[in-house]
PDB file of C-alpha atoms in Angstrom:
ATOM      1  CA  MET P   1       0.029   0.055  -0.005  1.00  0.00           C
ATOM      2  CA  THR P   2       1.454   3.376  -0.997  1.00  0.00           C
ATOM      3  CA  LEU P   3       1.597   6.477   1.166  1.00  0.00           C
ATOM      4  CA  MET P   4      -1.182   8.112  -0.779  1.00  0.00           C
ATOM      5  CA  ASP P   5      -3.468   5.060  -0.162  1.00  0.00           C
ATOM      6  CA  THR P   6      -2.738   5.368   3.601  1.00  0.00           C
ATOM      7  CA  GLU P   7      -3.691   8.988   3.612  1.00  0.00           C
ATOM      8  CA  HIS P   8      -6.917   8.320   1.680  1.00  0.00           C
ATOM      9  CA  LYS P   9      -8.052   5.654   4.211  1.00  0.00           C
ATOM     10  CA  ASN P  10      -7.408   7.590   7.418  1.00  0.00           C
ATOM     11  CA  THR P  11     -11.131   8.529   7.601  1.00  0.00           C
ATOM     12  CA  ALA P  12     -14.194   6.349   7.779  1.00  0.00           C
ATOM     13  CA  GLY P  13     -15.665   7.933   4.687  1.00  0.00           C
ATOM     14  CA  GLU P  14     -12.671   7.313   2.485  1.00  0.00           C
ATOM     15  CA  LEU P  15     -12.389   3.740   3.653  1.00  0.00           C
ATOM     16  CA  LEU P  16     -15.985   3.105   2.633  1.00  0.00           C
ATOM     17  CA  LYS P  17     -15.641   4.897  -0.598  1.00  0.00           C
ATOM     18  CA  GLN P  18     -12.405   3.269  -1.721  1.00  0.00           C
ATOM     19  CA  SER P  19     -13.913  -0.184  -0.899  1.00  0.00           C
ATOM     20  CA  ARG P  20     -17.062   0.554  -2.994  1.00  0.00           C
ATOM     21  CA  LEU P  21     -14.949   1.778  -5.898  1.00  0.00           C
ATOM     22  CA  ARG P  22     -12.668  -1.260  -5.824  1.00  0.00           C
ATOM     23  CA  GLN P  23     -15.815  -3.451  -6.155  1.00  0.00           C
ATOM     24  CA  ARG P  24     -17.090  -1.171  -8.983  1.00  0.00           C
ATOM     25  CA  LEU P  25     -20.368  -0.540  -7.272  1.00  0.00           C
ATOM     26  CA  SER P  26     -22.412   2.601  -7.834  1.00  0.00           C
ATOM     27  CA  ILE P  27     -23.998   4.538  -4.954  1.00  0.00           C
ATOM     28  CA  THR P  28     -27.455   3.790  -6.428  1.00  0.00           C
ATOM     29  CA  GLU P  29     -26.815   0.102  -6.472  1.00  0.00           C
ATOM     30  CA  CYS P  30     -25.523   0.200  -2.855  1.00  0.00           C
ATOM     31  CA  ALA P  31     -28.636   2.041  -1.745  1.00  0.00           C
ATOM     32  CA  LYS P  32     -30.921  -0.420  -3.430  1.00  0.00           C
ATOM     33  CA  ARG P  33     -29.155  -3.470  -1.871  1.00  0.00           C
ATOM     34  CA  THR P  34     -28.708  -1.993   1.632  1.00  0.00           C
ATOM     35  CA  HIS P  35     -32.033  -0.120   1.837  1.00  0.00           C
ATOM     36  CA  ILE P  36     -30.059   3.033   2.868  1.00  0.00           C
ATOM     37  CA  ALA P  37     -31.162   6.262   1.142  1.00  0.00           C
ATOM     38  CA  THR P  38     -28.794   7.499  -1.594  1.00  0.00           C
ATOM     39  CA  ARG P  39     -28.242  10.816   0.191  1.00  0.00           C
ATOM     40  CA  TYR P  40     -27.258   9.078   3.444  1.00  0.00           C
ATOM     41  CA  ILE P  41     -24.637   6.861   1.593  1.00  0.00           C
ATOM     42  CA  GLU P  42     -23.232  10.097   0.071  1.00  0.00           C
ATOM     43  CA  ALA P  43     -23.169  11.712   3.485  1.00  0.00           C
ATOM     44  CA  LEU P  44     -21.261   8.715   4.911  1.00  0.00           C
ATOM     45  CA  GLU P  45     -18.632   8.744   2.215  1.00  0.00           C
ATOM     46  CA  ASP P  46     -18.282  12.533   2.292  1.00  0.00           C
ATOM     47  CA  GLN P  47     -18.313  12.604   6.134  1.00  0.00           C
ATOM     48  CA  LYS P  48     -21.196  15.069   6.223  1.00  0.00           C
ATOM     49  CA  TRP P  49     -22.489  13.781   9.562  1.00  0.00           C
ATOM     50  CA  SER P  50     -24.885  16.703  10.047  1.00  0.00           C
ATOM     51  CA  GLU P  51     -26.989  15.413   7.140  1.00  0.00           C
ATOM     52  CA  LEU P  52     -27.784  12.210   9.085  1.00  0.00           C
ATOM     53  CA  PRO P  53     -30.766  12.244  11.483  1.00  0.00           C
ATOM     54  CA  SER P  54     -28.927  11.266  14.762  1.00  0.00           C
ATOM     55  CA  GLU P  55     -25.928   9.686  16.306  1.00  0.00           C
ATOM     56  CA  SER P  56     -27.606   6.276  16.464  1.00  0.00           C
ATOM     57  CA  HIS P  57     -28.486   6.509  12.775  1.00  0.00           C
ATOM     58  CA  ARG P  58     -24.771   7.384  11.887  1.00  0.00           C
ATOM     59  CA  LEU P  59     -23.526   4.295  13.865  1.00  0.00           C
ATOM     60  CA  GLY P  60     -26.253   2.051  12.396  1.00  0.00           C
ATOM     61  CA  PHE P  61     -25.566   3.120   8.844  1.00  0.00           C
ATOM     62  CA  LEU P  62     -21.836   2.844   9.230  1.00  0.00           C
ATOM     63  CA  ARG P  63     -22.094  -0.800  10.559  1.00  0.00           C
ATOM     64  CA  LEU P  64     -24.686  -1.804   7.935  1.00  0.00           C
ATOM     65  CA  TYR P  65     -22.784  -0.175   5.019  1.00  0.00           C
ATOM     66  CA  SER P  66     -19.427  -1.624   6.306  1.00  0.00           C
ATOM     67  CA  ARG P  67     -20.911  -5.211   6.450  1.00  0.00           C
ATOM     68  CA  PHE P  68     -22.215  -4.838   2.988  1.00  0.00           C
ATOM     69  CA  LEU P  69     -18.883  -3.733   1.610  1.00  0.00           C
ATOM     70  CA  GLY P  70     -17.018  -6.375   3.549  1.00  0.00           C
ATOM     71  CA  VAL P  71     -15.164  -3.813   5.640  1.00  0.00           C
ATOM     72  CA  SER P  72     -14.514  -4.167   9.376  1.00  0.00           C
ATOM     73  CA  ALA P  73     -17.380  -2.328  11.009  1.00  0.00           C
ATOM     74  CA  ASP P  74     -15.436  -1.870  14.206  1.00  0.00           C
ATOM     75  CA  GLU P  75     -12.521  -0.164  12.288  1.00  0.00           C
ATOM     76  CA  VAL P  76     -14.887   2.125  10.457  1.00  0.00           C
ATOM     77  CA  VAL P  77     -16.733   3.197  13.698  1.00  0.00           C
ATOM     78  CA  ALA P  78     -13.351   3.678  15.413  1.00  0.00           C
ATOM     79  CA  LEU P  79     -12.239   5.987  12.610  1.00  0.00           C
ATOM     80  CA  TYR P  80     -15.565   7.821  12.795  1.00  0.00           C
ATOM     81  CA  GLN P  81     -15.283   8.403  16.551  1.00  0.00           C
ATOM     82  CA  GLU P  82     -11.673   9.420  16.249  1.00  0.00           C
ATOM     83  CA  ASN P  83     -12.402  12.073  13.565  1.00  0.00           C
ATOM     84  CA  ALA P  84     -15.445  13.326  15.481  1.00  0.00           C
ATOM     85  CA  ALA P  85     -13.419  13.779  18.552  1.00  0.00           C
ATOM     86  CA  VAL P  86     -10.806  15.764  16.697  1.00  0.00           C
ATOM     87  CA  SER P  87     -13.523  17.953  15.048  1.00  0.00           C
ATOM     88  CA  SER P  88     -15.099  18.674  18.440  1.00  0.00           C
ATOM     89  CA  GLU P  89     -11.759  19.765  19.935  1.00  0.00           C
ATOM     90  CA  VAL P  90     -11.150  22.068  16.931  1.00  0.00           C
ATOM     91  CA  ALA P  91     -14.616  23.553  17.223  1.00  0.00           C
ATOM     92  CA  ALA P  92     -14.225  23.995  20.997  1.00  0.00           C
ATOM     93  CA  SER P  93     -10.860  25.823  20.478  1.00  0.00           C
ATOM     94  CA  HIS P  94     -12.344  28.200  18.005  1.00  0.00           C
ATOM     95  CA  GLY P  95     -15.535  28.835  20.008  1.00  0.00           C
ATOM     96  CA  SER P  96     -13.625  29.497  23.266  1.00  0.00           C
ATOM     97  CA  GLN P  97     -12.261  32.890  22.089  1.00  0.00           C
ATOM     98  CA  PRO P  98     -14.727  35.680  23.128  1.00  0.00           C
ATOM     99  CA  LYS P  99     -15.890  38.162  20.599  1.00  0.00           C
ATOM    100  CA  SER P 100     -15.487  41.761  21.513  1.00  0.00           C
ATOM    101  CA  GLU P 101     -16.974  44.720  19.796  1.00  0.00           C
ATOM    102  CA  PRO P 102     -14.305  47.199  18.459  1.00  0.00           C
ATOM    103  CA  ILE P 103     -13.856  50.322  20.754  1.00  0.00           C
ATOM    104  CA  GLU P 104     -14.556  52.532  17.810  1.00  0.00           C
ATOM    105  CA  SER P 105     -17.951  51.134  17.088  1.00  0.00           C
ATOM    106  CA  ILE P 106     -18.945  51.364  20.777  1.00  0.00           C
ATOM    107  CA  SER P 107     -17.968  54.944  21.015  1.00  0.00           C
ATOM    108  CA  HIS P 108     -19.762  55.740  17.797  1.00  0.00           C
ATOM    109  CA  THR P 109     -22.940  54.102  19.038  1.00  0.00           C
ATOM    110  CA  ARG P 110     -22.881  56.066  22.171  1.00  0.00           C
ATOM    111  CA  SER P 111     -22.208  59.315  20.431  1.00  0.00           C
ATOM    112  CA  ASP P 112     -25.377  58.883  18.267  1.00  0.00           C
ATOM    113  CA  TRP P 113     -27.614  59.259  21.407  1.00  0.00           C
ATOM    114  CA  SER P 114     -28.655  62.825  21.902  1.00  0.00           C
ATOM    115  CA  PRO P 115     -31.253  64.846  23.921  1.00  0.00           C
ATOM    116  CA  ASN P 116     -33.453  65.037  20.761  1.00  0.00           C
ATOM    117  CA  SER P 117     -33.518  61.187  20.509  1.00  0.00           C
ATOM    118  CA  MET P 118     -34.632  60.973  24.122  1.00  0.00           C
ATOM    119  CA  ALA P 119     -37.361  63.571  23.517  1.00  0.00           C
ATOM    120  CA  GLN P 120     -38.623  61.548  20.538  1.00  0.00           C
ATOM    121  CA  VAL P 121     -38.827  58.387  22.630  1.00  0.00           C
ATOM    122  CA  ILE P 122     -40.707  60.090  25.442  1.00  0.00           C
ATOM    123  CA  GLY P 123     -43.116  61.597  22.967  1.00  0.00           C
ATOM    124  CA  LEU P 124     -43.750  58.201  21.420  1.00  0.00           C
ATOM    125  CA  ALA P 125     -44.375  56.601  24.778  1.00  0.00           C
ATOM    126  CA  ILE P 126     -46.899  59.345  25.759  1.00  0.00           C
ATOM    127  CA  PHE P 127     -48.750  58.898  22.365  1.00  0.00           C
ATOM    128  CA  LEU P 128     -49.003  55.092  22.877  1.00  0.00           C
ATOM    129  CA  LEU P 129     -50.351  55.595  26.390  1.00  0.00           C
ATOM    130  CA  ILE P 130     -53.030  58.016  25.097  1.00  0.00           C
ATOM    131  CA  LEU P 131     -53.928  55.623  22.274  1.00  0.00           C
ATOM    132  CA  ALA P 132     -54.315  52.634  24.725  1.00  0.00           C
ATOM    133  CA  TRP P 133     -56.543  54.755  26.960  1.00  0.00           C
ATOM    134  CA  VAL P 134     -58.810  55.725  24.074  1.00  0.00           C
ATOM    135  CA  ILE P 135     -59.103  52.100  22.899  1.00  0.00           C
ATOM    136  CA  TYR P 136     -59.913  50.832  26.363  1.00  0.00           C
ATOM    137  CA  HIS P 137     -62.373  53.584  27.408  1.00  0.00           C
ATOM    138  CA  VAL P 138     -63.977  54.512  24.132  1.00  0.00           C
ATOM    139  CA  VAL P 139     -63.648  51.955  21.452  1.00  0.00           C
ATOM    140  CA  ALA P 140     -63.955  48.804  23.584  1.00  0.00           C
ATOM    141  CA  PRO P 141     -67.362  49.830  25.109  1.00  0.00           C
ATOM    142  CA  ARG P 142     -68.821  50.641  21.708  1.00  0.00           C
ATOM    143  CA  LEU P 143     -67.744  47.269  20.329  1.00  0.00           C
ATOM    144  CA  ALA P 144     -69.339  45.607  23.318  1.00  0.00           C
ATOM    145  CA  GLU P 145     -72.635  47.366  22.595  1.00  0.00           C
ATOM    146  CA  GLN P 146     -72.573  46.154  18.961  1.00  0.00           C
ATOM    147  CA  ASN P 147     -71.608  42.599  19.881  1.00  0.00           C
ATOM    148  CA  PRO P 148     -73.572  41.225  22.849  1.00  0.00           C
ATOM    149  CA  MET P 149     -71.678  38.759  25.003  1.00  0.00           C
ATOM    150  CA  PRO P 150     -74.090  35.732  24.465  1.00  0.00           C
ATOM    151  CA  TRP P 151     -73.423  35.870  20.732  1.00  0.00           C
ATOM    152  CA  VAL P 152     -69.701  36.030  21.372  1.00  0.00           C
ATOM    153  CA  ARG P 153     -69.703  32.983  23.643  1.00  0.00           C
ATOM    154  CA  HIS P 154     -71.803  31.045  21.100  1.00  0.00           C
ATOM    155  CA  HIS P 155     -69.344  31.963  18.326  1.00  0.00           C
ATOM    156  CA  VAL P 156     -66.364  30.953  20.231  1.00  0.00           C
ATOM    157  CA  SER P 157     -67.793  27.594  21.371  1.00  0.00           C
ATOM    158  CA  SER P 158     -68.835  26.811  17.701  1.00  0.00           C
ATOM    159  CA  GLN P 159     -65.330  27.586  16.438  1.00  0.00           C
ATOM    160  CA  ALA P 160     -63.863  25.424  19.204  1.00  0.00           C
ATOM    161  CA  ARG P 161     -66.024  22.461  18.102  1.00  0.00           C
ATOM    162  CA  LEU P 162     -65.048  22.931  14.436  1.00  0.00           C
ATOM    163  CA  LEU P 163     -61.383  23.177  15.187  1.00  0.00           C
ATOM    164  CA  ALA P 164     -61.253  20.028  17.570  1.00  0.00           C
ATOM    165  CA  PRO P 165     -58.477  17.667  16.219  1.00  0.00           C
ATOM    166  CA  LYS P 166     -59.573  14.371  14.968  1.00  0.00           C
ATOM    167  CA  PRO P 167     -57.854  11.308  16.375  1.00  0.00           C
ATOM    168  CA  SER P 168     -55.304   9.744  13.914  1.00  0.00           C
ATOM    169  CA  ILE P 169     -53.524   6.477  13.956  1.00  0.00           C
ATOM    170  CA  VAL P 170     -49.813   6.529  13.166  1.00  0.00           C
ATOM    171  CA  MET P 171     -48.735   3.481  11.137  1.00  0.00           C
ATOM    172  CA  GLN P 172     -45.449   1.757  12.049  1.00  0.00           C
ATOM    173  CA  LYS P 173     -43.456  -0.172   9.451  1.00  0.00           C
ATOM    174  CA  VAL P 174     -40.950  -2.655  10.688  1.00  0.00           C
ATOM    175  CA  ARG P 175     -38.660  -4.982   8.567  1.00  0.00           C
ATOM    176  CA  LEU P 176     -36.138  -7.622   9.581  1.00  0.00           C
ATOM    177  CA  GLN P 177     -33.260  -8.806   7.346  1.00  0.00           C
ATOM    178  CA  ALA P 178     -31.246 -11.864   8.289  1.00  0.00           C
ATOM    179  CA  GLN P 179     -27.578 -12.108   7.423  1.00  0.00           C
ATOM    180  CA  ALA P 180     -27.339 -15.398   9.324  1.00  0.00           C
ATOM    181  CA  SER P 181     -29.815 -17.781  10.952  1.00  0.00           C
ATOM    182  CA  SER P 182     -31.205 -16.497  14.283  1.00  0.00           C
ATOM    183  CA  TRP P 183     -34.040 -17.294  16.659  1.00  0.00           C
ATOM    184  CA  LEU P 184     -36.677 -14.593  16.691  1.00  0.00           C
ATOM    185  CA  ARG P 185     -39.962 -13.863  18.502  1.00  0.00           C
ATOM    186  CA  VAL P 186     -42.233 -10.984  17.285  1.00  0.00           C
ATOM    187  CA  THR P 187     -45.547  -9.869  19.080  1.00  0.00           C
ATOM    188  CA  SER P 188     -47.886  -6.975  18.765  1.00  0.00           C
ATOM    189  CA  ARG P 189     -50.847  -6.114  21.090  1.00  0.00           C
ATOM    190  CA  ASN P 190     -50.507  -9.566  22.876  1.00  0.00           C
ATOM    191  CA  GLN P 191     -50.705 -11.321  19.462  1.00  0.00           C
ATOM    192  CA  LEU P 192     -47.907 -13.648  18.243  1.00  0.00           C
ATOM    193  CA  LEU P 193     -46.701 -12.591  14.766  1.00  0.00           C
ATOM    194  CA  TYR P 194     -43.680 -14.842  14.371  1.00  0.00           C
ATOM    195  CA  GLU P 195     -41.604 -17.159  16.437  1.00  0.00           C
ATOM    196  CA  GLY P 196     -38.830 -19.530  15.249  1.00  0.00           C
ATOM    197  CA  ILE P 197     -35.547 -19.581  13.337  1.00  0.00           C
ATOM    198  CA  LEU P 198     -35.303 -16.863  10.691  1.00  0.00           C
ATOM    199  CA  PRO P 199     -32.839 -18.340   8.078  1.00  0.00           C
ATOM    200  CA  ALA P 200     -30.087 -16.443   6.452  1.00  0.00           C
ATOM    201  CA  SER P 201     -31.065 -14.000   3.549  1.00  0.00           C
ATOM    202  CA  ALA P 202     -34.755 -14.181   4.785  1.00  0.00           C
ATOM    203  CA  SER P 203     -36.668 -11.096   5.497  1.00  0.00           C
ATOM    204  CA  LYS P 204     -39.939 -10.332   7.404  1.00  0.00           C
ATOM    205  CA  GLU P 205     -41.974  -7.165   7.269  1.00  0.00           C
ATOM    206  CA  TRP P 206     -45.077  -5.915   9.266  1.00  0.00           C
ATOM    207  CA  SER P 207     -47.027  -2.705   9.280  1.00  0.00           C
ATOM    208  CA  GLY P 208     -49.711  -1.360  11.591  1.00  0.00           C
ATOM    209  CA  PRO P 209     -50.265   0.936  14.631  1.00  0.00           C
ATOM    210  CA  GLY P 210     -47.930  -1.136  16.789  1.00  0.00           C
ATOM    211  CA  PRO P 211     -46.264  -1.337  19.173  1.00  0.00           C
ATOM    212  CA  TYR P 212     -44.086  -4.298  18.177  1.00  0.00           C
ATOM    213  CA  HIS P 213     -41.992  -6.332  20.616  1.00  0.00           C
ATOM    214  CA  PHE P 214     -38.920  -8.188  19.349  1.00  0.00           C
ATOM    215  CA  LYS P 215     -36.890 -10.712  21.166  1.00  0.00           C
ATOM    216  CA  ILE P 216     -33.770 -11.573  19.238  1.00  0.00           C
ATOM    217  CA  GLY P 217     -31.469 -14.537  20.008  1.00  0.00           C
ATOM    218  CA  ASN P 218     -28.485 -13.222  17.949  1.00  0.00           C
ATOM    219  CA  ILE P 219     -28.394  -9.476  17.265  1.00  0.00           C
ATOM    220  CA  HIS P 220     -25.312  -9.918  15.011  1.00  0.00           C
ATOM    221  CA  ALA P 221     -27.284 -11.927  12.573  1.00  0.00           C
ATOM    222  CA  LEU P 222     -30.182  -9.562  11.948  1.00  0.00           C
ATOM    223  CA  SER P 223     -30.761  -5.983  10.759  1.00  0.00           C
ATOM    224  CA  LEU P 224     -33.907  -4.194  11.984  1.00  0.00           C
ATOM    225  CA  PHE P 225     -35.510  -1.262  10.162  1.00  0.00           C
ATOM    226  CA  TRP P 226     -38.165   1.009  11.551  1.00  0.00           C
ATOM    227  CA  ASN P 227     -39.999   3.170   8.863  1.00  0.00           C
ATOM    228  CA  ASP P 228     -36.902   2.303   6.577  1.00  0.00           C
ATOM    229  CA  GLN P 229     -34.366   3.655   9.222  1.00  0.00           C
ATOM    230  CA  PRO P 230     -31.848   1.202  10.852  1.00  0.00           C
ATOM    231  CA  VAL P 231     -32.256   0.387  14.523  1.00  0.00           C
ATOM    232  CA  ASP P 232     -29.236  -0.114  16.741  1.00  0.00           C
ATOM    233  CA  LEU P 233     -29.718  -3.723  18.085  1.00  0.00           C
ATOM    234  CA  GLN P 234     -26.746  -3.490  20.382  1.00  0.00           C
ATOM    235  CA  ALA P 235     -28.212  -0.830  22.605  1.00  0.00           C
ATOM    236  CA  GLY P 236     -29.320  -2.506  25.908  1.00  0.00           C
ATOM    237  CA  ALA P 237     -28.360  -5.960  24.682  1.00  0.00           C
ATOM    238  CA  ARG P 238     -27.225  -8.786  27.131  1.00  0.00           C
ATOM    239  CA  GLY P 239     -24.475 -10.426  25.090  1.00  0.00           C
ATOM    240  CA  ALA P 240     -26.088 -11.436  21.767  1.00  0.00           C
ATOM    241  CA  VAL P 241     -29.633 -11.297  23.009  1.00  0.00           C
ATOM    242  CA  ASN P 242     -31.841  -8.187  23.087  1.00  0.00           C
ATOM    243  CA  GLU P 243     -35.464  -7.167  23.565  1.00  0.00           C
ATOM    244  CA  ILE P 244     -36.663  -4.182  21.541  1.00  0.00           C
ATOM    245  CA  ARG P 245     -39.960  -2.295  21.409  1.00  0.00           C
ATOM    246  CA  ILE P 246     -40.989  -0.334  18.313  1.00  0.00           C
ATOM    247  CA  PRO P 247     -41.832   2.473  18.790  1.00  0.00           C
ATOM    248  CA  PRO P 248     -39.813   3.035  21.912  1.00  0.00           C
ATOM    249  CA  GLN P 249     -41.556   4.036  25.070  1.00  0.00           C
TER     250      GLN P 249
END
């Protein structure tokens, strides 16, 4: 490996990009086969982390994309965390320097204030007080005479009934993809949806109001997607076993 190759692979994005190019895969093809949106794959390779929804999505996409390209997911995540830590330190060093206003601009601002300006402010305040008094003591009583209170109450209550929100049911879409065989149990609303060994390369999909409860025997053999977004199966896992609720409480 040349020095140039080493420099190109010192970031998570470059490592993923070079691996994809060596396999002559397009971003569109990778997105279709991994079910990761094209814009997210481009963000991973270009290291535009702010374009990804959250930290859990970044880690989930990095691990899923690495496994697809045959790259070590642990190495890619380590590079991402290392680069993220360096970026945070640089940003903190730049943000620690206080910004001060030039002395010239401060003195110039203070010199613009004059007795005439204060008189104008006082005059405007007096005008607003008079206007408020007229509205409260003259305009408001006349409006009350023209609009009796019973009619007003009836109008408000009618509007409240018309604007009452209608209950809606949010549909949840979940999908499981098996890279290797794993035991799995899926329930929803006390109803058993699936229980058994999900073989390698098999997939299962459900949609409904939820919630869905998953008990997974081997989190390393499965990929879980909620509304087409990857779910981190390692969060809260006990060894290779984990129980997950979608949507989370």
